[in-house]
Every structure is written in structure tokens, then in C-alpha cells.
Coordinates of C-alpha atoms in Angstrom, one line a residue:
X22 CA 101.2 73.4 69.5
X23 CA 100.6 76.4 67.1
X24 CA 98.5 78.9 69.7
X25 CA 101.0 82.0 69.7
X26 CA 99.7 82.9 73.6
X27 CA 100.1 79.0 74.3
X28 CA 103.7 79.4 72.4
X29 CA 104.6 82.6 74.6
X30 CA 104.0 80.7 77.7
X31 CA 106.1 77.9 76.8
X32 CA 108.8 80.5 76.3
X33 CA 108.4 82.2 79.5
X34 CA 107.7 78.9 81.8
X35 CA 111.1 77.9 80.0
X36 CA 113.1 80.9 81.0
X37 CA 111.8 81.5 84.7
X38 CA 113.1 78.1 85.7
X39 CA 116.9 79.2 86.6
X40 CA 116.0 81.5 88.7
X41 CA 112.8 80.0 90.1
X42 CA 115.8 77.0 90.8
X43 CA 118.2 79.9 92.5
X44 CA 115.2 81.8 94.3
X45 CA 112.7 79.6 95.5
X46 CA 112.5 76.0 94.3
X47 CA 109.1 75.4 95.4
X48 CA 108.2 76.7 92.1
X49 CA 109.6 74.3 89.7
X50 CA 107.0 71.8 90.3
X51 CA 104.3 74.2 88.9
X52 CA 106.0 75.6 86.0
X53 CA 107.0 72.4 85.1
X54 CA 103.6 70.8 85.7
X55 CA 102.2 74.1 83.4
X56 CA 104.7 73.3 80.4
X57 CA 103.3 69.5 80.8
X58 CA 99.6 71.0 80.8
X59 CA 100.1 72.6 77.7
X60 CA 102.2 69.8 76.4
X61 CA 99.3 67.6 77.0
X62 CA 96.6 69.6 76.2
X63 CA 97.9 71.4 73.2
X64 CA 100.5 69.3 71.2
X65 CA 104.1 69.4 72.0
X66 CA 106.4 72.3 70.7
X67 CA 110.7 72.4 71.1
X68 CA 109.9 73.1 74.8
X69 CA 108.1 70.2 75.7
X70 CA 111.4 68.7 75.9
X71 CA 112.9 71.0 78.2
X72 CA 109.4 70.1 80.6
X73 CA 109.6 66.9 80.0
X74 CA 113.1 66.5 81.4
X75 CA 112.6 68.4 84.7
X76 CA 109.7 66.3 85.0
X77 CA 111.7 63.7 84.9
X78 CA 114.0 66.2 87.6
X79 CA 110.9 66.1 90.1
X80 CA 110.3 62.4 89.8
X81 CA 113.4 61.0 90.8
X82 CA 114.4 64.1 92.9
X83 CA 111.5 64.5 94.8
X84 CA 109.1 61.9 94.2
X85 CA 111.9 59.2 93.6
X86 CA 110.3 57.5 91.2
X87 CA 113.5 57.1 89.2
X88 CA 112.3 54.6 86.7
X89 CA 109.7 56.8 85.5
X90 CA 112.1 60.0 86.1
X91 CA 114.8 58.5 83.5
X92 CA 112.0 57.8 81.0
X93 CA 110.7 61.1 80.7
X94 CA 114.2 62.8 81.1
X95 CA 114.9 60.1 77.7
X96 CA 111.5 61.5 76.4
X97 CA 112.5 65.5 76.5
X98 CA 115.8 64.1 74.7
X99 CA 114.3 62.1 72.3
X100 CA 111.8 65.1 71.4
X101 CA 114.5 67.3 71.3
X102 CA 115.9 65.5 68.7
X103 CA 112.5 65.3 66.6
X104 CA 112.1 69.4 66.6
X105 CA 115.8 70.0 67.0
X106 CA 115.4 73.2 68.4
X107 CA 119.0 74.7 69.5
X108 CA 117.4 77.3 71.5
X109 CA 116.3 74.4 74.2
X110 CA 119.0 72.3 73.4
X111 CA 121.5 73.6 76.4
X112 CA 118.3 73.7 79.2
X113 CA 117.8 70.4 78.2
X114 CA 120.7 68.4 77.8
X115 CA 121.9 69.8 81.3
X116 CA 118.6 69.1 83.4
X117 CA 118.7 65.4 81.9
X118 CA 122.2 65.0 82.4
X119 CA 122.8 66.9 85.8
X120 CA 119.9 65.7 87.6
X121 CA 118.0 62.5 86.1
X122 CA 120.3 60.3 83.9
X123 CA 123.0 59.6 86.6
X124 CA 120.6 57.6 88.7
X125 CA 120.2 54.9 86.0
X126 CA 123.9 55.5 84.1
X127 CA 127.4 55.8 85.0
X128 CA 128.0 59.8 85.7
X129 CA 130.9 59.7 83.0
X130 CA 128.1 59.2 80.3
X131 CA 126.9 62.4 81.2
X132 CA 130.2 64.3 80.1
X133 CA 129.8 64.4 76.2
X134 CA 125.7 65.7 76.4
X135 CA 126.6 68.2 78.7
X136 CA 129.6 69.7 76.6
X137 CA 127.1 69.3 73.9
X138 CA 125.0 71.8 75.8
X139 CA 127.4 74.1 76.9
X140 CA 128.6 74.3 73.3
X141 CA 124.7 75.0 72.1
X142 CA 124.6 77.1 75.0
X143 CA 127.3 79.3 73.7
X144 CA 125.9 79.2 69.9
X145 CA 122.4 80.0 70.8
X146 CA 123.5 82.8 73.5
X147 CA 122.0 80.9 76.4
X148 CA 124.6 81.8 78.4
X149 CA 122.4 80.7 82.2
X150 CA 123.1 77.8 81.1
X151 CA 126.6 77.7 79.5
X152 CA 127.3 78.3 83.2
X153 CA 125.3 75.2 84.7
X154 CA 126.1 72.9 81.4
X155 CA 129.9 74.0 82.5
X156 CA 129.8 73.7 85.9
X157 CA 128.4 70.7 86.3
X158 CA 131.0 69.3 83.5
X159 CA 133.7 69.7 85.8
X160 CA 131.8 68.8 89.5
X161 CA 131.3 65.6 87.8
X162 CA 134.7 64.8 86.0
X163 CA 136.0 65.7 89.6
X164 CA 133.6 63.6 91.2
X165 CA 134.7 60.3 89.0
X166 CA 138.4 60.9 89.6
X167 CA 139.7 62.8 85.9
X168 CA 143.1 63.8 86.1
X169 CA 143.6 66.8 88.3
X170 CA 146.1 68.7 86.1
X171 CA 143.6 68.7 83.4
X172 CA 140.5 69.3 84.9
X173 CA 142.3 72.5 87.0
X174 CA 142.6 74.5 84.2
X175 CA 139.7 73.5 82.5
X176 CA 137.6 74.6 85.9
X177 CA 140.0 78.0 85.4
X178 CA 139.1 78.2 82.1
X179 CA 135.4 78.1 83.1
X180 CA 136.0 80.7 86.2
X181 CA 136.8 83.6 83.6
X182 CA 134.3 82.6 81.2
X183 CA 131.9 82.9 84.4
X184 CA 133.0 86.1 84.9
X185 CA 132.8 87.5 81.3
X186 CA 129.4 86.1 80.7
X187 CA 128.1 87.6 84.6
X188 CA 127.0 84.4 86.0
X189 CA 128.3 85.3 89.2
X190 CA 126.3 82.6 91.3
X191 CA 127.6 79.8 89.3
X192 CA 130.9 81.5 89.1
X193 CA 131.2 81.5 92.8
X194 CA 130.4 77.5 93.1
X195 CA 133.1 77.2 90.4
X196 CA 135.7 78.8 92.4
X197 CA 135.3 76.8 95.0
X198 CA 135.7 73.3 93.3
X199 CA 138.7 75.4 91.8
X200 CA 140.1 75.9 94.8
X201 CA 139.6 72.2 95.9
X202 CA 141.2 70.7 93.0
X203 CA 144.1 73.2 93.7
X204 CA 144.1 72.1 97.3
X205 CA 144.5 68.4 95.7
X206 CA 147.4 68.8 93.5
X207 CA 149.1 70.6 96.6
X208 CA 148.8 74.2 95.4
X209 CA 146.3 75.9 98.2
X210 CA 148.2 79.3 98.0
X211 CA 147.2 79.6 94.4
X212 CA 144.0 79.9 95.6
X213 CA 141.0 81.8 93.7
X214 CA 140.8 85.3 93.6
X215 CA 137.4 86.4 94.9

């Protein structure tokens, strides 16, 4: 793709879909089928992977199509790799790995990708999704059993990171698998300040 207006849209579709998520969901599908319009249309660009991977989101979340979903969530990853674009890297990585990839592979494969993101997250300054890349790290090392001690103060770790970088909404689902572990290991008055 090498149309500047095309290029801008890319951009835009790219960064509306956190919130769009957040605020009303019923929008995904259409920016993500726009980003696979142009895609199609116009030659790929970095951001075709990030579309292709929440295409990937829709088809085995909503559609359930989860053969097809893991194949296109592999295809954003595999053309993420060929334009190796950092700035998509993060978006990328976490809607693969949070929402596609654990219907076909064990959960704990999804660990290393998604502190891959967080750390491109941080790099790149895509900090919407340091948050989810984070967040999700430790929902699903908690989910497959990791040692509670551990995980506690990494979840901790991520609370105040949450709450220097002002991602209050993620923050605020974070506290409260904080508090659960906490609860776990016996330590409910510890408790999370809110």
C-alpha cells in the first residue's frame, strides 16, 4: 500500500479499536472488515497485520470459525514479521495471543508473545496496550496455575505501572485479579487500594 490517504486510514482504523472494544464493540467488525478492504484492495502495509489478527478475533469469537480464526491470527503474525513494524507489534501480538491462539494452543504458549508485546508496547510508547499485553500476561499465568508468590507481585508490579501510564480501565481489572491472588495466598486484608 503506498496511497498516503489509504495509509492514514490504516493508522486511524488501527488506533480506534481500544476504545471501540471499551465503548461499543459492535464496531470492531467494521473497522476491522475496513483495514481488510484496504488490505485487499490496496496491498498490505504493517497494519494489515494488526487486521488480520482481529479478523481472526471475529472469526473464532463471533463467528466460531476457529480454524480459519487461528490462520489469519498466524497470518497478521507472520506479516508482522515480513514489515516488522514495532509500532503494530504490541496490538498485534496481544489480539493473536489474548483472543485467537488459545483456542488451537495451550494458553502457556501465549506468555512469551505477549511479554514480547508489552515490552514493544513500552519501546514504541503504545502504552493502551502495554496495559492489555500486561494484563492479560498475568489473567492467564493465573488461570494455568503459576506460582502465586510470584505472579502477586508481578500483578503489583503492573497495578502501579497502570497507574503511571493512566490506563485506569485496565488498571481497575488488574486490581481485582490482585486482590484474588491475595485472597489465595491468605492475605485478603492486604487488599488493593482503590
Amino acid at each position: 500500500m503506498t496511497d498516503p490517504y489509504k495509509l492514514a486510514a490504516m493508522r486511524i482504523l488501527s488506533r480506534i479499536w481500544g476504545s471501540a472494544y471499551m465503548a461499543l464493540p459492535a464496531l470492531i467488525p467494521l473497522t476491522v472488515l475496513q483495514i481488510m478492504n484496504l488490505s485487499v484492495t490496496s496491498g498490505n502495509t504493517s497494519i494489515s497485520a494488526f487486521g488480520y489478527a482481529c479478523y481472526g478475533l471475529i472469526l473464532v469469537e463471533v463467528v466460531r470459525y476457529l480454524q480459519a480464526g487461528y490462520k489469519f491470527g498466524q497470518l497478521g503474525v507472520t506479516v508482522l514479521s515480513r514489515f516488522y513494524d514495532r509500532e503494530v507489534e504490541s496490538k498485534t501480538l496481544e489480539v493473536f495471543n489474548a483472543f485467537v491462539r488459545h483456542w488451537k494452543d495451550h494458553v502457556k504458549e501465549t506468555l512469551p508473545p505477549l511479554m514480547q508485546g508489552y515490552q514493544s508496547g513500552l519501546d514504541t510508547g503504545d502504552l493502551e496496550f502495554v496495559a492489555y499485553c500486561g494484563y492479560v500476561y498475568c489473567y492467564y499465568s493465573y488461570s494455568i496455575g503459576k506460582q502465586l508468590s510470584s505472579l502477586e507481585k508481578r500483578i503489583a508490579t503492573h497495578v502501579d505501572l497502570l497507574g503511571q501510564i493512566k490506563q485506569e480501565t485496565v488498571r481497575n481489572y488488574s486490581r481485582m485479579l490482585h486482590q484474588a491472588t491475595l485472597n489465595l495466598m491468605g492475605n485478603p486484608d492486604q487488599g488493593v487500594n482503590w
